[in-house]
Amino acid sequence: MPATVVVGLQWGDEAKGKIVDFLSENADVVVRYNGGNNAGHTVVVGDEVYKFHTVPAGILHDSVTAVISDGVVIDPAVLCGEVSALAARGINTSKLRISNAAHIIMPWHKLLDQLEEQHRGSQKIGTTGRGIGPCYQDKYGRWGLRVCDLVDEERFAARVREVLGYKNSLITKVFGGQPLDADAICREYGEFGRQIAPLACDTSHLIASEEAKGSRIVFEGAHGSLLDIDHGTYPYVTSSHPISGGAAIGTGLGPRAIDDVIGIAKVYTTRVGSGVFMTELEGEEGEVIRQKGAEFGTTTGRPRRCGWFDAVAVRFTCKINSCSRLALIKLDVLTGMPTVRVATAYDINGERTTEFPQDTLVLEKAEPVFEEFPGWDQQVSEARKLSDLPATARAYIDRLSTLVDVPVWAISVGERRDQTIMVDV
Ligand code: IMP
């Protein structure tokens, strides 16, 4: 049975939640494999709007086992809040499982996220301020506390004391901040540990046995490929692996078990936070997209920067993810634009290229080469098949698919589940 990874092909916020929800209808297991509560997935079911930050969106389906796997970093206050809010809305949360190996976001991570950003001054990353980067730093620096520590009160208290001495030195001596109190942290986190304990297990075994049984598994990527720590626009990236390879790293399932990768891209581009944005629209057109597309962060509420579709970047991300099919999102937002544009190449230092440069300083010099298309005025939000779309919109979709070299499988024309055009691939 297929194991499908759903990945964002741009800088996040590509509406992966909607596609994961759609796929979850026929899935047995849905796994979140990277990032933390810096992510925000919105799912609209009828009049109900669900916003997810840590819990996999697949939990909305009763039959699905929802897994938060090893590669995720967990803020236990946010996770416990999300679980109780879902339960209060009648969602069955009893099939949620949380990896013993997932790292815990501690109060010092959130504090250091802010202190580091202040210290960077004009070079700040524009992080979500949720402690994500410092938590991953500690994971790789081997200072991290994991779920298996959290659920054992004594062991957790000992680990907090071991690590906090070092962290308080950093906070007070390097940044001039106020030290944190170990007892207060243990009291607060002790309660979270008790709530999380019944859900904690070795999820890599759980996923492997589901795979062996032939269960249908969906891996829910968070963020977008251009935010990948290795393959994104470094240093303006997140600290995890949103790309499809991250699903193997972040779950312990071997890469040969993954045989389907669905790449999700908006038909334009957005980005939040700082960093290079080759096709950004700074004027009126950008504002029109922002307002029509409600481009404000699910997690932080920040206005998103908006621009044209960048086929150089998305062709690159399709390649690094080995995308098998494409979902194009928010086609309705471009309705009414007199013309729409797509970057097909970059001019860099007088040379034309279709290769996405790995050096961000080189990328900053890239002048996009645009192809222009006539727009369409007809509303597309009621379209349910390709032939319902205006010819100009179809030509635009076809061209995007050709440029990125992946067949289109779905086109989203609105936020509801049913506002989706399925294409045979
Ligand atoms: P961090 O992940 O909070 O460390 O932030 C690093 C960068 O990634 C910032 O530019 C954030 O705005 C961006 N970022 C992190 N998660 C998301 C996401 O889910 N959508 C869009 N941008 C994100």
Short mmCIF file of C-alpha atoms and ligand atoms in Angstrom, two decimals:
data_model
loop_
_atom_site.label_atom_id
_atom_site.label_comp_id
_atom_site.label_asym_id
_atom_site.label_seq_id
_atom_site.Cartn_x
_atom_site.Cartn_y
_atom_site.Cartn_z
CA MET A 1 0.00 0.00 0.00
CA PRO A 2 1.32 3.46 -0.72
CA ALA A 3 3.05 5.65 1.80
CA THR A 4 2.47 9.20 0.62
CA VAL A 5 4.37 12.28 1.69
CA VAL A 6 2.69 15.67 1.41
CA VAL A 7 5.26 18.46 1.09
CA GLY A 8 5.19 22.20 0.61
CA LEU A 9 7.14 23.34 -2.46
CA GLN A 10 7.52 27.01 -1.50
CA TRP A 11 8.12 28.84 1.81
CA GLY A 12 5.28 27.20 3.73
CA ASP A 13 1.59 28.05 4.06
CA GLU A 14 0.71 26.18 0.85
CA ALA A 15 -2.50 24.79 2.40
CA LYS A 16 -1.09 21.33 3.03
CA GLY A 17 -3.69 20.89 5.79
CA LYS A 18 -6.50 20.81 3.26
CA ILE A 19 -4.77 18.18 1.11
CA VAL A 20 -3.79 16.07 4.14
CA ASP A 21 -7.40 16.21 5.32
CA PHE A 22 -8.56 15.13 1.86
CA LEU A 23 -6.11 12.18 1.78
CA SER A 24 -6.89 11.22 5.38
CA GLU A 25 -10.35 10.09 4.36
CA ASN A 26 -8.71 6.94 2.95
CA ALA A 27 -5.72 6.72 5.28
CA ASP A 28 -5.08 4.52 8.32
CA VAL A 29 -2.19 6.49 9.76
CA VAL A 30 -1.27 10.18 9.40
CA VAL A 31 2.15 11.21 10.66
CA ARG A 32 3.59 14.65 11.34
CA TYR A 33 7.37 14.31 10.92
CA ASN A 34 9.10 17.69 11.32
CA GLY A 35 8.98 21.13 12.88
CA GLY A 36 6.92 22.26 15.81
CA ASN A 37 4.21 24.75 16.64
CA ASN A 38 5.82 27.21 14.22
CA ALA A 39 3.58 25.45 11.69
CA GLY A 40 -0.08 26.17 11.20
CA HIS A 41 -2.43 23.99 9.17
CA THR A 42 -6.00 25.12 8.61
CA VAL A 43 -8.77 22.70 7.68
CA VAL A 44 -12.30 23.85 6.86
CA VAL A 45 -15.10 21.30 7.17
CA GLY A 46 -18.47 22.85 6.35
CA ASP A 47 -18.75 25.82 8.71
CA GLU A 48 -16.12 24.49 11.09
CA VAL A 49 -12.55 25.82 10.95
CA TYR A 50 -9.78 23.82 12.62
CA LYS A 51 -6.31 25.28 13.12
CA PHE A 52 -3.53 22.80 13.86
CA HIS A 53 -0.06 23.61 15.18
CA THR A 54 1.35 20.31 16.45
CA VAL A 55 -1.36 17.66 16.08
CA PRO A 56 -1.62 16.08 12.59
CA ALA A 57 -4.66 17.36 10.68
CA GLY A 58 -5.58 13.70 9.96
CA ILE A 59 -6.98 13.43 13.51
CA LEU A 60 -10.28 14.84 12.21
CA HIS A 61 -10.98 11.38 10.75
CA ASP A 62 -12.13 8.92 13.38
CA SER A 63 -10.47 5.89 11.85
CA VAL A 64 -7.03 7.50 11.56
CA THR A 65 -4.17 6.91 14.00
CA ALA A 66 -2.49 10.33 14.24
CA VAL A 67 1.22 10.23 15.04
CA ILE A 68 3.62 12.94 16.15
CA SER A 69 6.93 11.30 15.30
CA ASP A 70 10.57 11.59 16.32
CA GLY A 71 11.50 14.56 14.10
CA VAL A 72 8.94 16.93 15.64
CA VAL A 73 9.71 19.32 18.49
CA ILE A 74 6.88 19.65 21.00
CA ASP A 75 5.79 22.55 23.15
CA PRO A 76 3.80 20.52 25.69
CA ALA A 77 1.58 23.47 26.69
CA VAL A 78 0.56 23.96 23.06
CA LEU A 79 0.09 20.23 22.45
CA CYS A 80 -2.02 19.69 25.59
CA GLY A 81 -4.07 22.81 24.75
CA GLU A 82 -4.67 21.59 21.21
CA VAL A 83 -5.70 18.10 22.33
CA SER A 84 -8.19 19.42 24.89
CA ALA A 85 -9.61 21.98 22.43
CA LEU A 86 -10.14 19.22 19.84
CA ALA A 87 -11.73 16.91 22.42
CA ALA A 88 -14.03 19.76 23.52
CA ARG A 89 -15.21 20.03 19.89
CA GLY A 90 -16.06 16.33 19.84
CA ILE A 91 -12.98 15.11 17.95
CA ASN A 92 -11.77 11.66 18.98
CA THR A 93 -8.20 12.17 20.27
CA SER A 94 -7.76 8.66 21.70
CA LYS A 95 -5.83 7.52 18.60
CA LEU A 96 -3.12 10.17 18.95
CA ARG A 97 0.37 8.75 19.53
CA ILE A 98 3.49 10.75 20.42
CA SER A 99 7.06 9.60 19.92
CA ASN A 100 9.19 8.98 23.00
CA ALA A 101 12.07 10.38 20.94
CA ALA A 102 10.48 13.74 20.04
CA HIS A 103 12.26 16.69 21.64
CA ILE A 104 10.59 19.06 24.07
CA ILE A 105 10.60 22.82 23.65
CA MET A 106 11.68 24.18 27.02
CA PRO A 107 11.21 27.71 28.43
CA TRP A 108 14.89 28.46 27.73
CA HIS A 109 14.36 27.70 24.05
CA LYS A 110 11.61 30.30 23.76
CA LEU A 111 13.65 32.86 25.69
CA LEU A 112 16.80 32.20 23.65
CA ASP A 113 14.83 32.43 20.40
CA GLN A 114 13.93 36.02 21.34
CA LEU A 115 17.38 36.89 22.71
CA GLU A 116 19.15 35.51 19.63
CA GLU A 117 16.83 37.41 17.29
CA GLN A 118 17.47 40.67 19.21
CA HIS A 119 21.20 39.98 19.02
CA ARG A 120 21.07 39.52 15.24
CA GLY A 121 19.63 43.02 14.84
CA SER A 122 19.16 43.83 11.15
CA GLN A 123 20.15 40.24 10.26
CA LYS A 124 17.27 38.72 12.20
CA ILE A 125 15.62 35.65 10.69
CA GLY A 126 12.08 36.77 11.57
CA THR A 127 11.42 33.52 13.43
CA THR A 128 8.03 32.66 14.85
CA GLY A 129 9.55 33.11 18.33
CA ARG A 130 8.34 29.67 19.41
CA GLY A 131 11.77 28.33 20.45
CA ILE A 132 12.08 26.05 17.42
CA GLY A 133 15.66 26.90 16.38
CA PRO A 134 17.11 26.69 19.91
CA CYS A 135 15.31 23.39 20.52
CA TYR A 136 16.83 21.85 17.38
CA GLN A 137 20.21 23.36 18.32
CA ASP A 138 20.02 21.46 21.60
CA LYS A 139 18.89 18.27 19.87
CA TYR A 140 21.98 18.34 17.65
CA GLY A 141 24.19 19.63 20.50
CA ARG A 142 22.94 16.71 22.64
CA TRP A 143 21.47 18.91 25.36
CA GLY A 144 17.87 18.06 24.48
CA LEU A 145 15.07 16.72 26.69
CA ARG A 146 12.71 14.29 25.03
CA VAL A 147 9.22 12.95 25.60
CA CYS A 148 10.71 9.87 27.31
CA ASP A 149 12.28 12.26 29.85
CA LEU A 150 9.12 14.34 30.27
CA VAL A 151 6.90 11.41 31.20
CA ASP A 152 9.20 10.35 34.06
CA GLU A 153 8.98 13.10 36.70
CA GLU A 154 12.20 12.30 38.58
CA ARG A 155 14.29 11.78 35.50
CA PHE A 156 12.90 15.00 34.00
CA ALA A 157 13.72 17.05 37.13
CA ALA A 158 17.29 15.73 37.10
CA ARG A 159 17.71 16.55 33.38
CA VAL A 160 16.29 20.08 33.87
CA ARG A 161 18.85 20.74 36.61
CA GLU A 162 21.71 19.34 34.49
CA VAL A 163 20.90 21.51 31.50
CA LEU A 164 19.59 24.65 33.17
CA GLY A 165 22.96 25.49 34.80
CA TYR A 166 24.46 25.83 31.33
CA LYS A 167 21.43 27.58 29.84
CA ASN A 168 21.22 30.12 32.68
CA SER A 169 24.92 30.97 32.19
CA LEU A 170 24.17 31.62 28.53
CA ILE A 171 21.06 33.67 29.30
CA THR A 172 22.66 35.82 32.00
CA LYS A 173 26.32 36.07 30.94
CA VAL A 174 26.02 36.27 27.17
CA PHE A 175 22.65 37.95 26.74
CA GLY A 176 22.28 39.77 30.11
CA GLY A 177 18.85 38.14 30.64
CA GLN A 178 17.10 36.85 33.77
CA PRO A 179 17.83 33.27 34.91
CA LEU A 180 15.04 30.67 34.80
CA ASP A 181 13.87 28.72 37.86
CA ALA A 182 14.18 24.92 37.76
CA ASP A 183 11.45 24.26 40.35
CA ALA A 184 8.88 26.38 38.54
CA ILE A 185 9.69 24.61 35.24
CA CYS A 186 9.40 21.15 36.81
CA ARG A 187 6.05 22.00 38.39
CA GLU A 188 4.62 23.30 35.10
CA TYR A 189 6.04 20.54 32.89
CA GLY A 190 5.21 17.80 35.44
CA GLU A 191 1.53 18.34 34.75
CA PHE A 192 2.10 18.16 30.96
CA GLY A 193 4.12 14.96 31.43
CA ARG A 194 1.16 13.34 33.20
CA GLN A 195 -1.19 14.32 30.36
CA ILE A 196 1.17 13.17 27.61
CA ALA A 197 2.31 9.87 29.23
CA PRO A 198 -0.67 7.75 28.08
CA LEU A 199 -0.06 8.83 24.46
CA ALA A 200 3.73 8.32 24.39
CA CYS A 201 5.24 5.28 22.67
CA ASP A 202 7.99 4.21 20.28
CA THR A 203 6.34 5.49 17.13
CA SER A 204 9.00 4.17 14.74
CA HIS A 205 7.89 0.62 15.67
CA LEU A 206 4.26 1.58 15.37
CA ILE A 207 4.80 3.04 11.87
CA ALA A 208 6.95 0.08 10.76
CA SER A 209 4.32 -2.43 11.85
CA GLU A 210 1.55 -0.44 10.11
CA GLU A 211 3.66 -0.41 6.96
CA ALA A 212 4.23 -4.16 7.21
CA LYS A 213 0.45 -4.69 7.54
CA GLY A 214 -0.13 -2.73 4.35
CA SER A 215 -1.79 0.25 6.07
CA ARG A 216 -2.19 3.45 4.11
CA ILE A 217 0.19 6.03 5.60
CA VAL A 218 0.22 9.77 4.93
CA PHE A 219 3.19 11.84 6.04
CA GLU A 220 2.25 15.40 6.74
CA GLY A 221 5.15 17.77 6.05
CA ALA A 222 5.14 21.10 7.83
CA HIS A 223 6.51 24.40 6.42
CA GLY A 224 7.93 24.40 2.89
CA SER A 225 10.95 23.04 1.05
CA LEU A 226 12.52 26.49 0.64
CA LEU A 227 12.63 26.64 4.46
CA ASP A 228 14.58 23.34 4.69
CA ILE A 229 17.70 23.69 6.84
CA ASP A 230 19.91 22.09 4.14
CA HIS A 231 18.12 22.89 0.88
CA GLY A 232 16.33 26.16 1.60
CA THR A 233 17.34 29.80 1.42
CA TYR A 234 19.82 29.57 4.29
CA PRO A 235 20.07 31.22 6.81
CA TYR A 236 16.45 32.39 6.37
CA VAL A 237 15.08 28.92 6.94
CA THR A 238 13.61 26.86 9.73
CA SER A 239 15.71 24.33 11.65
CA SER A 240 14.16 21.08 10.42
CA HIS A 241 13.66 19.08 7.21
CA PRO A 242 10.32 19.89 5.59
CA ILE A 243 11.35 18.02 2.41
CA SER A 244 10.13 14.49 1.66
CA GLY A 245 13.45 13.00 2.80
CA GLY A 246 12.60 14.45 6.21
CA ALA A 247 9.79 11.90 6.45
CA ALA A 248 12.34 9.08 6.54
CA ILE A 249 14.64 10.91 8.96
CA GLY A 250 11.83 12.10 11.19
CA THR A 251 9.96 8.79 11.50
CA GLY A 252 12.52 6.01 11.17
CA LEU A 253 10.71 4.49 8.18
CA GLY A 254 13.24 3.63 5.47
CA PRO A 255 13.11 5.70 2.24
CA ARG A 256 12.20 2.66 0.08
CA ALA A 257 8.89 2.44 1.92
CA ILE A 258 7.86 5.84 0.56
CA ASP A 259 6.52 5.57 -2.96
CA ASP A 260 4.44 8.69 -3.51
CA VAL A 261 5.24 12.37 -2.97
CA ILE A 262 2.60 15.03 -3.46
CA GLY A 263 4.04 18.52 -3.80
CA ILE A 264 1.80 21.42 -2.83
CA ALA A 265 2.25 24.91 -4.29
CA LYS A 266 0.12 27.99 -4.44
CA VAL A 267 -0.39 29.42 -7.93
CA TYR A 268 1.51 32.44 -6.64
CA THR A 269 4.13 32.69 -3.89
CA THR A 270 4.12 33.86 -0.28
CA ARG A 271 6.70 34.08 2.44
CA VAL A 272 6.69 35.25 6.07
CA GLY A 273 9.75 36.42 7.91
CA SER A 274 12.94 37.81 6.40
CA GLY A 275 14.99 36.58 3.47
CA VAL A 276 15.31 36.58 -0.28
CA PHE A 277 12.09 36.51 -2.33
CA MET A 278 12.86 36.61 -6.02
CA THR A 279 9.36 37.31 -7.40
CA GLU A 280 8.04 39.51 -4.58
CA LEU A 281 5.41 42.14 -5.43
CA GLU A 282 5.87 45.09 -3.13
CA GLY A 283 3.15 47.37 -4.51
CA GLU A 284 -0.59 47.29 -5.13
CA GLU A 285 -0.63 43.86 -6.85
CA GLY A 286 0.99 42.24 -3.79
CA GLU A 287 -1.61 43.88 -1.56
CA VAL A 288 -4.45 42.61 -3.76
CA ILE A 289 -3.17 39.02 -3.45
CA ARG A 290 -2.64 39.44 0.32
CA GLN A 291 -6.20 40.65 0.89
CA LYS A 292 -7.93 38.28 -1.54
CA GLY A 293 -5.90 35.30 -0.39
CA ALA A 294 -6.18 36.26 3.33
CA GLU A 295 -2.42 35.94 3.46
CA PHE A 296 -1.84 36.40 7.17
CA GLY A 297 0.03 33.78 9.24
CA THR A 298 -2.01 31.01 10.94
CA THR A 299 0.55 30.87 13.73
CA THR A 300 1.67 34.46 14.25
CA GLY A 301 -0.92 36.52 12.33
CA ARG A 302 1.90 38.31 10.47
CA PRO A 303 1.05 39.63 6.98
CA ARG A 304 2.66 37.36 4.39
CA ARG A 305 4.81 38.82 1.62
CA CYS A 306 3.24 37.97 -1.76
CA GLY A 307 4.61 37.56 -5.30
CA TRP A 308 4.31 35.69 -8.59
CA PHE A 309 4.78 31.94 -9.04
CA ASP A 310 8.48 31.10 -9.27
CA ALA A 311 8.89 28.11 -11.58
CA VAL A 312 12.68 28.05 -11.13
CA ALA A 313 12.28 27.56 -7.39
CA VAL A 314 9.40 25.08 -7.66
CA ARG A 315 11.10 22.99 -10.36
CA PHE A 316 14.06 22.74 -7.96
CA THR A 317 11.87 21.75 -5.00
CA CYS A 318 9.95 19.22 -7.11
CA LYS A 319 13.32 17.62 -7.90
CA ILE A 320 14.70 17.49 -4.36
CA ASN A 321 11.41 15.99 -3.15
CA SER A 322 11.11 13.58 -6.11
CA CYS A 323 7.51 14.74 -6.51
CA SER A 324 5.21 12.33 -8.26
CA ARG A 325 2.19 14.64 -8.45
CA LEU A 326 1.30 18.24 -7.88
CA ALA A 327 -1.53 20.04 -6.09
CA LEU A 328 -1.94 23.67 -7.14
CA ILE A 329 -3.68 25.82 -4.56
CA LYS A 330 -5.71 29.05 -4.42
CA LEU A 331 -6.44 29.44 -8.11
CA ASP A 332 -9.52 31.51 -7.13
CA VAL A 333 -7.29 34.23 -5.65
CA LEU A 334 -5.89 35.20 -9.06
CA THR A 335 -9.36 35.76 -10.56
CA GLY A 336 -9.66 39.37 -11.73
CA MET A 337 -5.93 39.93 -12.29
CA PRO A 338 -5.60 41.46 -15.78
CA THR A 339 -2.39 39.48 -16.35
CA VAL A 340 -0.56 36.82 -14.35
CA ARG A 341 3.17 36.22 -14.44
CA VAL A 342 5.51 33.30 -13.83
CA ALA A 343 9.29 33.41 -13.36
CA THR A 344 10.82 30.93 -15.80
CA ALA A 345 14.52 31.81 -15.37
CA TYR A 346 16.82 34.15 -13.44
CA ASP A 347 19.36 36.62 -14.77
CA ILE A 348 22.33 36.58 -12.41
CA ASN A 349 25.38 38.74 -13.12
CA GLY A 350 24.41 38.96 -16.79
CA GLU A 351 23.96 35.17 -17.18
CA ARG A 352 20.57 33.54 -17.70
CA THR A 353 19.93 30.37 -15.69
CA THR A 354 17.09 28.00 -14.88
CA GLU A 355 19.09 26.38 -12.04
CA PHE A 356 18.21 27.42 -8.49
CA PRO A 357 21.44 28.67 -6.83
CA GLN A 358 22.34 27.21 -3.44
CA ASP A 359 24.22 30.34 -2.36
CA THR A 360 21.65 32.77 -0.97
CA LEU A 361 23.89 35.77 -1.74
CA VAL A 362 23.88 34.72 -5.41
CA LEU A 363 20.12 34.21 -5.25
CA GLU A 364 19.69 37.74 -3.91
CA LYS A 365 21.14 39.02 -7.20
CA ALA A 366 18.67 37.02 -9.28
CA GLU A 367 16.46 39.10 -11.59
CA PRO A 368 13.46 36.95 -12.48
CA VAL A 369 12.64 36.51 -16.16
CA PHE A 370 8.84 36.55 -16.40
CA GLU A 371 6.43 34.95 -18.81
CA GLU A 372 3.10 36.79 -18.93
CA PHE A 373 -0.39 35.30 -19.34
CA PRO A 374 -3.79 36.88 -19.83
CA GLY A 375 -5.85 36.65 -16.63
CA TRP A 376 -9.48 35.58 -16.20
CA ASP A 377 -12.51 37.33 -14.72
CA GLN A 378 -14.85 34.38 -14.21
CA GLN A 379 -15.15 33.04 -10.66
CA VAL A 380 -13.56 29.59 -10.39
CA SER A 381 -14.58 28.69 -6.83
CA GLU A 382 -17.49 26.55 -8.04
CA ALA A 383 -15.42 24.69 -10.66
CA ARG A 384 -15.22 20.94 -9.93
CA LYS A 385 -13.61 19.69 -13.12
CA LEU A 386 -10.95 21.02 -15.44
CA SER A 387 -13.47 21.84 -18.14
CA ASP A 388 -15.28 24.21 -15.72
CA LEU A 389 -12.24 26.49 -15.72
CA PRO A 390 -11.82 29.41 -18.13
CA ALA A 391 -9.41 28.58 -20.97
CA THR A 392 -6.88 31.17 -19.75
CA ALA A 393 -6.79 29.61 -16.26
CA ARG A 394 -6.32 26.14 -17.78
CA ALA A 395 -3.50 27.42 -19.99
CA TYR A 396 -1.84 28.91 -16.90
CA ILE A 397 -2.12 25.63 -14.94
CA ASP A 398 -0.80 23.61 -17.91
CA ARG A 399 2.17 25.92 -18.25
CA LEU A 400 3.05 25.66 -14.53
CA SER A 401 2.95 21.88 -14.75
CA THR A 402 5.19 21.86 -17.84
CA LEU A 403 7.66 24.28 -16.28
CA VAL A 404 8.07 22.28 -13.07
CA ASP A 405 7.87 18.97 -14.92
CA VAL A 406 5.34 17.25 -12.64
CA PRO A 407 1.73 16.33 -13.55
CA VAL A 408 -1.08 18.20 -11.84
CA TRP A 409 -3.27 15.95 -9.68
CA ALA A 410 -5.44 18.48 -7.85
CA ILE A 411 -6.38 22.15 -8.12
CA SER A 412 -7.83 23.92 -5.11
CA VAL A 413 -10.35 26.69 -5.83
CA GLY A 414 -11.46 27.51 -2.27
CA GLU A 415 -10.78 26.55 1.30
CA ARG A 416 -13.56 23.97 1.76
CA ARG A 417 -12.93 20.24 1.21
CA ASP A 418 -15.31 20.12 -1.75
CA GLN A 419 -13.69 23.09 -3.55
CA THR A 420 -11.18 20.86 -5.27
CA ILE A 421 -10.73 19.78 -8.88
CA MET A 422 -9.25 16.29 -9.22
CA VAL A 423 -7.24 15.49 -12.34
CA ASP A 424 -6.36 11.96 -13.47
CA VAL A 425 -2.59 11.51 -13.49
P1 IMP B 1 11.33 29.40 12.97
O1 IMP B 1 10.86 28.14 12.29
O2 IMP B 1 10.35 29.92 13.99
O3 IMP B 1 12.72 29.28 13.52
O4 IMP B 1 11.40 30.55 11.85
C1 IMP B 1 12.34 30.50 10.79
C2 IMP B 1 11.75 31.03 9.50
O5 IMP B 1 10.80 30.09 9.00
C3 IMP B 1 10.97 32.35 9.65
O6 IMP B 1 11.12 33.10 8.46
C4 IMP B 1 9.54 31.88 9.79
O7 IMP B 1 8.61 32.89 9.41
C5 IMP B 1 9.54 30.73 8.82
N1 IMP B 1 8.51 29.73 9.09
C6 IMP B 1 8.55 28.75 10.02
N2 IMP B 1 7.46 27.99 9.94
C7 IMP B 1 6.71 28.46 8.94
C8 IMP B 1 5.47 28.04 8.33
O8 IMP B 1 4.84 27.05 8.72
N3 IMP B 1 5.03 28.81 7.31
C9 IMP B 1 5.72 29.87 6.84
N4 IMP B 1 6.89 30.27 7.35
C10 IMP B 1 7.38 29.57 8.39
#
